[in-house]
XYZ file of C-alpha atoms in Angstrom:
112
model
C 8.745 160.675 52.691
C 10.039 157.034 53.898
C 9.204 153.932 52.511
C 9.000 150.841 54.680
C 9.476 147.602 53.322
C 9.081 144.894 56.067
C 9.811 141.133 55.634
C 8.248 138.315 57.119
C 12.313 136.550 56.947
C 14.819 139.502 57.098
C 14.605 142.862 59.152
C 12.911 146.712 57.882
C 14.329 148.287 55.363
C 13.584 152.014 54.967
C 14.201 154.101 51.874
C 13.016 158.045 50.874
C 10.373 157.761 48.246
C 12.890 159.223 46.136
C 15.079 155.871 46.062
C 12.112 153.545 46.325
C 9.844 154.935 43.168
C 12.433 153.874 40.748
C 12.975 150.598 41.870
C 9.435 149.766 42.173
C 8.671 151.167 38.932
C 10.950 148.793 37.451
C 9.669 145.873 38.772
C 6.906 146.916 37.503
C 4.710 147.988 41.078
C 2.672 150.854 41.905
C 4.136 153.334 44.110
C 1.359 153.365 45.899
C 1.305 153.948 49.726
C 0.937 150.046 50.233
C 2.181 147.230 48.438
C 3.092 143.494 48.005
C 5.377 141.057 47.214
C 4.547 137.308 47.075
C 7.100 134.588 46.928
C 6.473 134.008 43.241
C 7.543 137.386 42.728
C 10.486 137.579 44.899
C 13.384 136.059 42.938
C 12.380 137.004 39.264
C 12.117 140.769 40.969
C 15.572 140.193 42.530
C 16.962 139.334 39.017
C 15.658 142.038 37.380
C 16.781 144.600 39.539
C 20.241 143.259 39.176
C 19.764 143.450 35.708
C 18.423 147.272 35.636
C 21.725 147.820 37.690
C 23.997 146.177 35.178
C 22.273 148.240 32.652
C 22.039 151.618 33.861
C 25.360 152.076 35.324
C 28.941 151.703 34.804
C 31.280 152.648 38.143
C 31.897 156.153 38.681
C 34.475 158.348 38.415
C 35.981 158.806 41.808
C 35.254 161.763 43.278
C 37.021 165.087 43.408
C 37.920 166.443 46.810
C 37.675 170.223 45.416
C 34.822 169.913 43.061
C 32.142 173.155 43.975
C 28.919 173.430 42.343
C 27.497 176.493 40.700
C 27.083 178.651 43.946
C 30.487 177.294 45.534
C 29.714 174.916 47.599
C 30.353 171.055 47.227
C 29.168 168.834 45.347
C 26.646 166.309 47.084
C 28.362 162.654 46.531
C 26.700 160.638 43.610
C 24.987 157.461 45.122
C 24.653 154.595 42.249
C 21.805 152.466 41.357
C 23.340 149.706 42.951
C 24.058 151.134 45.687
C 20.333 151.704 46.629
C 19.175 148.467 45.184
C 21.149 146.130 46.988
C 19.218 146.098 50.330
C 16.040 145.594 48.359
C 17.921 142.663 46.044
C 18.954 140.995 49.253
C 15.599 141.321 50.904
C 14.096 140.004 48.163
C 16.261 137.074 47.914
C 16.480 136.098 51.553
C 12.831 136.542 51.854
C 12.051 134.001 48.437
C 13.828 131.221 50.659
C 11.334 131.337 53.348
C 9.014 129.214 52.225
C 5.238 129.750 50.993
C 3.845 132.137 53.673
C 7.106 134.082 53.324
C 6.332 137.942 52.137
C 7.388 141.593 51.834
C 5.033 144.618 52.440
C 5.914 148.413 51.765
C 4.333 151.373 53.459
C 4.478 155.059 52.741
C 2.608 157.669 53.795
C 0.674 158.135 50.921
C 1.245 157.524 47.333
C 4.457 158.501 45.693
């Protein structure tokens, strides 16, 4: 399932559910099938998610070219936490500039 965030200062951003949940959860929002941001929230959420980042991950290892899972075929690339909270760090900073109407809205299908 996507998730739609849409800004009121930057462009869309679309994630799978799968990327969004845990970014939402820790900022502490529902992942329900709507959502909010205000501006009070935008730049203490930005900082936090660059501090979940800093936590949870150290760089990885580069890949190997011949690595095969279980069955033989490749491995599926790792993608990091920072990776897929950058767009949603920048977003949230851009969009905390914009002034007091300024806001960000998810959508989803349904819950997730």
């Amino acid at each position: 399932m996507l998730v739609r965030f849409y800004s009121s200062e930057t462009g869309e951003l679309l994630m799978f559910a799968e990327a969004a949940r845990p970014l939402l959860q820790v900022l502490g929002k529902a992942t329900t099938a709507r959502g909010t941001f205000t501006v009070a929230e935008m730049a203490p959420a930005a900082n936090t998610l660059r501090e979940a980042v800093k936590r949870a991950e150290a760089p990885p290892p580069p890949p190997d070219e011949d690595e095969r899972d279980e069955t033989g075929k490749k491995k599926e690339p790792v993608v990091a936490m920072s990776q897929r909270a950058w767009p949603l760090i920048d977003m949230l900073e851009r969009t905390s500039k914009g002034g007091a109407k300024a806001n960000i809205v998810w959508e989803a299908s349904a819950d997730f």
